[in-house]
C-alpha positions as YAML, in Angstrom:
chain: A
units: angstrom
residues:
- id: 1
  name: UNK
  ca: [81.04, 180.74, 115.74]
- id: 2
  name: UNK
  ca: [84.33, 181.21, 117.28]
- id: 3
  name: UNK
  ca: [84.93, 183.70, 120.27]
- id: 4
  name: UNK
  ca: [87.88, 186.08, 120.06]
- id: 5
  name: UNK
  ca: [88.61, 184.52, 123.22]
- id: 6
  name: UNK
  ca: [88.78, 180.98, 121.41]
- id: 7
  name: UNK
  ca: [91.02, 182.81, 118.53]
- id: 8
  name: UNK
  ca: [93.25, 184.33, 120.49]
- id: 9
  name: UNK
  ca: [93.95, 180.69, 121.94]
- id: 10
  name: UNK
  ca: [94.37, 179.13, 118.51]
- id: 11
  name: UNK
  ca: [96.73, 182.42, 117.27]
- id: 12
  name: UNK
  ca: [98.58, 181.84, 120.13]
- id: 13
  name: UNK
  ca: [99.09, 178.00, 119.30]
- id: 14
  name: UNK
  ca: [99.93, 178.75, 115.69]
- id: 15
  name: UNK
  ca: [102.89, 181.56, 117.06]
- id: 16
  name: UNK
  ca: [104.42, 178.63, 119.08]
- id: 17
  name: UNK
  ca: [103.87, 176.01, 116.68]
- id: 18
  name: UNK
  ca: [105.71, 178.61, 114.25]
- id: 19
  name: UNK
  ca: [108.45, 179.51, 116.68]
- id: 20
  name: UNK
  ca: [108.78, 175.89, 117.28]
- id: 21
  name: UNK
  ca: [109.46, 174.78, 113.72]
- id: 22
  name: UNK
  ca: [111.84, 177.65, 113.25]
- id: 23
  name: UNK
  ca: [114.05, 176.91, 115.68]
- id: 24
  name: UNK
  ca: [114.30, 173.22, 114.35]
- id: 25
  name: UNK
  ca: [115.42, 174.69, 111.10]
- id: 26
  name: UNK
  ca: [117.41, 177.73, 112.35]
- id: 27
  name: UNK
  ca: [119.17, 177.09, 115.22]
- id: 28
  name: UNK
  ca: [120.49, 179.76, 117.71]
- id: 29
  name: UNK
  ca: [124.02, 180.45, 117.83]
- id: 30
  name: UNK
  ca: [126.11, 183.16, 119.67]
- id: 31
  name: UNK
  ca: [129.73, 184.76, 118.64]
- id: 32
  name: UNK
  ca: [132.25, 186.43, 121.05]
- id: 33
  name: UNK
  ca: [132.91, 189.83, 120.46]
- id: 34
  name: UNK
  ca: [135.59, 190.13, 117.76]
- id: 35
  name: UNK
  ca: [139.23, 190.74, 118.90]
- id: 36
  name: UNK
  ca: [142.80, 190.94, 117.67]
- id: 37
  name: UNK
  ca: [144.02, 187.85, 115.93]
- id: 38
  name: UNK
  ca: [147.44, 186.51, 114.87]
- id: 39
  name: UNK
  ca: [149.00, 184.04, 113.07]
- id: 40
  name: UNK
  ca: [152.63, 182.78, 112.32]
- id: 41
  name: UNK
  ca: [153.92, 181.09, 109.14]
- id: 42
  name: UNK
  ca: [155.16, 177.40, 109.89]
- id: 43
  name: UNK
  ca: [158.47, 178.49, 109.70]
- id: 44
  name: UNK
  ca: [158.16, 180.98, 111.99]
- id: 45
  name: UNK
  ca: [159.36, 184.15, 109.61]
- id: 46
  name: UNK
  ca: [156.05, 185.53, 109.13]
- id: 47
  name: UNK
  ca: [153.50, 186.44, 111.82]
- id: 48
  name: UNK
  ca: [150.39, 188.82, 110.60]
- id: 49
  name: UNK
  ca: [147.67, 190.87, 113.20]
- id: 50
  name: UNK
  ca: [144.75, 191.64, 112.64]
- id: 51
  name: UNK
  ca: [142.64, 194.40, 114.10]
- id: 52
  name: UNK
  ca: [139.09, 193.73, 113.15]
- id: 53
  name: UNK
  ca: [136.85, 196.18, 111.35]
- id: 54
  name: UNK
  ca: [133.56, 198.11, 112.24]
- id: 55
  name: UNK
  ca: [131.86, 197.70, 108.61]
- id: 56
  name: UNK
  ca: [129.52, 195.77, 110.88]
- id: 57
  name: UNK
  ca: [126.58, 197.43, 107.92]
- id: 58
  name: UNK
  ca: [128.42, 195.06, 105.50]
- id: 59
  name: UNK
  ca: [128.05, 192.11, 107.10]
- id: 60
  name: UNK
  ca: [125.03, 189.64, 106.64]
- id: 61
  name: UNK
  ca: [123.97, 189.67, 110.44]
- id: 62
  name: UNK
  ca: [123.61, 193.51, 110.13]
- id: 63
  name: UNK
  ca: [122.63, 193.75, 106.39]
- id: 64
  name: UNK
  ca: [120.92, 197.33, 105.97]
- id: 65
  name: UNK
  ca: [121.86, 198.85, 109.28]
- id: 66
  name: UNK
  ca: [123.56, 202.06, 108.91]
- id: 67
  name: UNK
  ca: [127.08, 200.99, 110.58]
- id: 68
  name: UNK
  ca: [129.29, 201.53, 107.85]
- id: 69
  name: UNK
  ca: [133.26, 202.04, 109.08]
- id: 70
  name: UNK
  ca: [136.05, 200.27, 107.70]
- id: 71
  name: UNK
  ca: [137.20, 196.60, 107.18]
- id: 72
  name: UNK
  ca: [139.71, 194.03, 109.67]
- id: 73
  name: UNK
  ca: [143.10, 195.80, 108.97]
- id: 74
  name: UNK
  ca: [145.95, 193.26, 108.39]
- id: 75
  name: UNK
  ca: [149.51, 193.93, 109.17]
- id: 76
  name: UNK
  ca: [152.19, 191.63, 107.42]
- id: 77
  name: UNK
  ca: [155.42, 191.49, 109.33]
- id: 78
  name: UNK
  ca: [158.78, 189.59, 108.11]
- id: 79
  name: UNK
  ca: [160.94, 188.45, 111.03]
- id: 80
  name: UNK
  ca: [164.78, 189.66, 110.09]
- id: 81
  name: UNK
  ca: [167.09, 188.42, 113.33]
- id: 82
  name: UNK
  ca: [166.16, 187.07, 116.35]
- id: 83
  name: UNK
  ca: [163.30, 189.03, 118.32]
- id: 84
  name: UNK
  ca: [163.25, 191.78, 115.27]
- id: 85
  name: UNK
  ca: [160.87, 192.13, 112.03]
- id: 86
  name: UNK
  ca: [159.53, 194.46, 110.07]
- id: 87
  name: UNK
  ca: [156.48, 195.54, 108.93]
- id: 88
  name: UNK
  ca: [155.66, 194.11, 105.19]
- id: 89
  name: UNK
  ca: [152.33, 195.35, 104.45]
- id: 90
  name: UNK
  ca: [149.16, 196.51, 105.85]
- id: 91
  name: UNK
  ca: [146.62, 196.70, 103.80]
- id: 92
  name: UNK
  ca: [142.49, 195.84, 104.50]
- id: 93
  name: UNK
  ca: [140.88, 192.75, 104.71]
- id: 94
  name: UNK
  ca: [137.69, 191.74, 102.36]
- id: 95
  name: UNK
  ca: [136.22, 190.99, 106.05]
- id: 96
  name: UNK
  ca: [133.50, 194.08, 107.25]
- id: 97
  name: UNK
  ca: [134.70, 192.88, 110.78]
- id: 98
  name: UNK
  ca: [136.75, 189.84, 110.93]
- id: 99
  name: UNK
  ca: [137.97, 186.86, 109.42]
- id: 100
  name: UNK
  ca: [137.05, 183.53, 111.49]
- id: 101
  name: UNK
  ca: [140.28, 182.05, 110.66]
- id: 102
  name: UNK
  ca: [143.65, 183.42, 108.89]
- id: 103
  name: UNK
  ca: [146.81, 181.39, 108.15]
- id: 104
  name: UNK
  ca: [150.24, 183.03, 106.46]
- id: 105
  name: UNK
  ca: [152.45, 180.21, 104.42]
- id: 106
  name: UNK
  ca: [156.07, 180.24, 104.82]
- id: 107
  name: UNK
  ca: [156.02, 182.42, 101.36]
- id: 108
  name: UNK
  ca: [153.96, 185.37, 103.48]
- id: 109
  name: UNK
  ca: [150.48, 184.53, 101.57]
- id: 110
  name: UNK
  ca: [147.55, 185.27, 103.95]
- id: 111
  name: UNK
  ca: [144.74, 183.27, 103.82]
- id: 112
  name: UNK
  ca: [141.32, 184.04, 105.52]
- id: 113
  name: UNK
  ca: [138.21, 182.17, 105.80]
- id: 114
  name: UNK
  ca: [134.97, 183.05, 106.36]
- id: 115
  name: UNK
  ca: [133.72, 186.04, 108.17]
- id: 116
  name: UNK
  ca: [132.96, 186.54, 111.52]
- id: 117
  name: UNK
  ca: [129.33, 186.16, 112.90]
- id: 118
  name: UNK
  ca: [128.58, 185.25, 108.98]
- id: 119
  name: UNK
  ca: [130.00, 181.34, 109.03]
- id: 120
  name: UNK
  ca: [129.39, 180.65, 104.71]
- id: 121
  name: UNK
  ca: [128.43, 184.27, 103.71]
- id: 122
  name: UNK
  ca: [130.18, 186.39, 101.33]
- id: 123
  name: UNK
  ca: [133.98, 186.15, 100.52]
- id: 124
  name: UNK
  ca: [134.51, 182.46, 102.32]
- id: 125
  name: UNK
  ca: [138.28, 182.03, 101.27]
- id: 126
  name: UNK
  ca: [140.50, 184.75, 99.92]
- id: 127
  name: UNK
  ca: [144.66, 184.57, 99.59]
- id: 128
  name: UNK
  ca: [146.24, 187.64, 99.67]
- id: 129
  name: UNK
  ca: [149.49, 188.64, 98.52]
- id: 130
  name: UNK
  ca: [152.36, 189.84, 100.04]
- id: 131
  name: UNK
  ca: [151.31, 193.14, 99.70]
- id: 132
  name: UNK
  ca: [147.77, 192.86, 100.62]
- id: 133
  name: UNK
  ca: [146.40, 192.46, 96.91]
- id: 134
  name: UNK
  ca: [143.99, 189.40, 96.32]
- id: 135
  name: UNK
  ca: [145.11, 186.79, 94.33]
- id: 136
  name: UNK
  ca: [141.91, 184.53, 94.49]
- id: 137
  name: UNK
  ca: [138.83, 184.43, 96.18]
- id: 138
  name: UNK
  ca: [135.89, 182.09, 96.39]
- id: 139
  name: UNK
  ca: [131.94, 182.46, 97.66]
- id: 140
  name: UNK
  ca: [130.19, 179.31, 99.16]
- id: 141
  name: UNK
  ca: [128.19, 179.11, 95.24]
- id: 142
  name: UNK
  ca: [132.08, 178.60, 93.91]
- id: 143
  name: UNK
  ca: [132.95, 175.60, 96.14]
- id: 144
  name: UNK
  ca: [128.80, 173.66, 96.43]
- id: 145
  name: UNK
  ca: [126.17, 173.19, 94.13]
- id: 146
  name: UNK
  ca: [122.80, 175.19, 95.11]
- id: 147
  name: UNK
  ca: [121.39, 171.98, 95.97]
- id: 148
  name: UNK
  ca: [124.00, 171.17, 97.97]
- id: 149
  name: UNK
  ca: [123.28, 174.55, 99.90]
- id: 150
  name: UNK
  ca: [120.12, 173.88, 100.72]
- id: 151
  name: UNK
  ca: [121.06, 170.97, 102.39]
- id: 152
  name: UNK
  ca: [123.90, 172.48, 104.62]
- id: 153
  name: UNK
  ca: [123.03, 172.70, 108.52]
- id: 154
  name: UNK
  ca: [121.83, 176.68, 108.92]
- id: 155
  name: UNK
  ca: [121.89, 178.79, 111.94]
- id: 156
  name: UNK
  ca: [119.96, 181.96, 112.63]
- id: 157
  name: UNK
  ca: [123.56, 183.89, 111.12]
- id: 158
  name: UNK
  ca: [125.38, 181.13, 109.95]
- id: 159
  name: UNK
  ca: [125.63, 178.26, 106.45]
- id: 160
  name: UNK
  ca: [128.14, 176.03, 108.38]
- id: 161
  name: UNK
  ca: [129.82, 174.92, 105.40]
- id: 162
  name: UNK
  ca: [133.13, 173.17, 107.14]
- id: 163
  name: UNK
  ca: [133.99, 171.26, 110.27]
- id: 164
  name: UNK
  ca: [137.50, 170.81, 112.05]
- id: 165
  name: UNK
  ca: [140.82, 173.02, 111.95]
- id: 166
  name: UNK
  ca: [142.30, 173.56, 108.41]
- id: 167
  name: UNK
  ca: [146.03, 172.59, 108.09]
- id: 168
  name: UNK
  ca: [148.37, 174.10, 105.91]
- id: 169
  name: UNK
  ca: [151.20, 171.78, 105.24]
- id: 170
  name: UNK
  ca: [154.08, 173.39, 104.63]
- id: 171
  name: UNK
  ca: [156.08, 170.63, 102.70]
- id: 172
  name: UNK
  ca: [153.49, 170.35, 99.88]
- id: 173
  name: UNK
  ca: [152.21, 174.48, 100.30]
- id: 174
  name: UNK
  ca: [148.81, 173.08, 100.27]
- id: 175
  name: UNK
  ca: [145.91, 174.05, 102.72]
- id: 176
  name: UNK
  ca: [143.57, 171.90, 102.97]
- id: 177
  name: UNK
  ca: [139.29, 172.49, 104.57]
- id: 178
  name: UNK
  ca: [137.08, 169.57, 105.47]
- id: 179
  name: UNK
  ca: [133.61, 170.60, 104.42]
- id: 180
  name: UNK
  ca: [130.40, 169.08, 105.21]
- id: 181
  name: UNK
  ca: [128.45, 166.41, 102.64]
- id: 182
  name: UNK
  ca: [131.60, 164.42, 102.19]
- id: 183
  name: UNK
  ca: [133.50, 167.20, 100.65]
- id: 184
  name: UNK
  ca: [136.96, 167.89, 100.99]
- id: 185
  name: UNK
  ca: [138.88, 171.19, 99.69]
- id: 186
  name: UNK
  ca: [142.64, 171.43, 99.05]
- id: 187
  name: UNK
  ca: [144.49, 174.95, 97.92]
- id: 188
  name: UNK
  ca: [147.66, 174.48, 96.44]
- id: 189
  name: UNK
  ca: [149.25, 178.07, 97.47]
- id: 190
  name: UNK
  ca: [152.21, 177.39, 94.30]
- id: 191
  name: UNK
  ca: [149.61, 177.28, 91.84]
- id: 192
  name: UNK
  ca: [146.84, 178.99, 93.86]
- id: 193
  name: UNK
  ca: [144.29, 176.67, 92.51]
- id: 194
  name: UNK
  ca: [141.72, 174.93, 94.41]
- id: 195
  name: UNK
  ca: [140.60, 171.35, 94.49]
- id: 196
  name: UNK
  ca: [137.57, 170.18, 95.41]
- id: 197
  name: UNK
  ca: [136.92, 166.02, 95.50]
- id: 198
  name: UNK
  ca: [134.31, 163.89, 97.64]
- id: 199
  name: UNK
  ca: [135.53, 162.10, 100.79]
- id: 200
  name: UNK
  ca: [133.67, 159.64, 102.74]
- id: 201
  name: UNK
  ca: [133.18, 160.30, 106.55]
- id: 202
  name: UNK
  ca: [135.13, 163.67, 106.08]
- id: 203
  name: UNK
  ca: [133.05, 165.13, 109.14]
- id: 204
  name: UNK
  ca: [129.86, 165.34, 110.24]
- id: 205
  name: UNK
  ca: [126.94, 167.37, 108.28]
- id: 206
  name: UNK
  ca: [126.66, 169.27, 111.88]
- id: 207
  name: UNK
  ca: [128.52, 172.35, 113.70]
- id: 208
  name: UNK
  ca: [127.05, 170.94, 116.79]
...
């Protein structure tokens, strides 16, 4: 017969044990509080800002919590003369708080990727217009296979799904994401079609 003294000690194992394994699979990761962001188009005649969003509600890390607000705001601005623009567009983001990354091409697309504190959740790569419409956008099922995704690196709020800084040539108007399991991704912004093909040693499987 075992004591509840005795089962107590063997619950208490198990918890650890549990704890333990979980945080082999899930790792722990922490985000800075989300702040303004810019950007400026290679040629240096568009800049955008964004203000992020409270939708936090919206976003995976906070799914069901009543904090509903609005979306990252983008303003568009077209430099006209030297040290004067004016605004383009403003118009919302897809992003409940923030995009991790935005580019603008020297044609004043915006491009965004991923969402902050959400790393492979939800609207992972949207182009905007000019005027703020969407022209395209992809999930993380629209660029891997699901068995691919289940063997991405997870965090406890994150599918790390890429590695390395994007670059957005400006000669071809392509912009082009390293992703993890020897993928690489290339956007022509002409076209706005996406390539995906498989490159060897592309980057590590890991965020870390």
């Amino acid at each position: 017969m075992v004591s509840h003294f005795s089962l107590a000690n063997i619950m208490r194992k198990l918890i650890v044990f549990y704890l333990f394994t979980l945080s082999i699979i899930c790792y722990a990761d922490k985000w800075t509080l989300p702040s303004e962001i810019t950007a400026t188009s290679p040629d240096a005649q568009y800049f955008i800002k964004v203000i992020p969003g409270n939708n936090y509600g919206k976003s995976y890390s906070f799914e069901g919590a009543k904090i509903n607000g609005y979306n990252a705001e983008a303003s568009l601005y077209k430099v006209i003369g030297k040290s004067k623009f004016r605004l383009k567009s403003k118009f919302f983001l897809k992003n409940p708080v923030a995009p991790v990354d935005i580019y603008v091409n020297n044609q004043g697309k915006t491009i965004t990727l991923d969402n902050w504190s959400n790393l492979g959740y939800g609207a992972i790569w949207v182009i905007y217009q000019t005027d703020g419409k969407v022209i395209k956008e992809w999930g993380l099922k629209d660029l891997y296979s699901d068995a691919e995704i289940d063997k991405i690196q997870r965090t406890v709020s994150s599918i790390w799904w890429r590695c390395d800084e994007p670059k957005l040539d400006s000669n071809t108007n392509k912009f082009t994401v390293k992703g993890v399991l020897e993928h690489e991704f290339s956007l022509d912004l002409s076209m706005n079609t996406l390539e995906a093909r498989k490159q060897k040693n592309v980057c590590k499987d890991s965020p870390f």
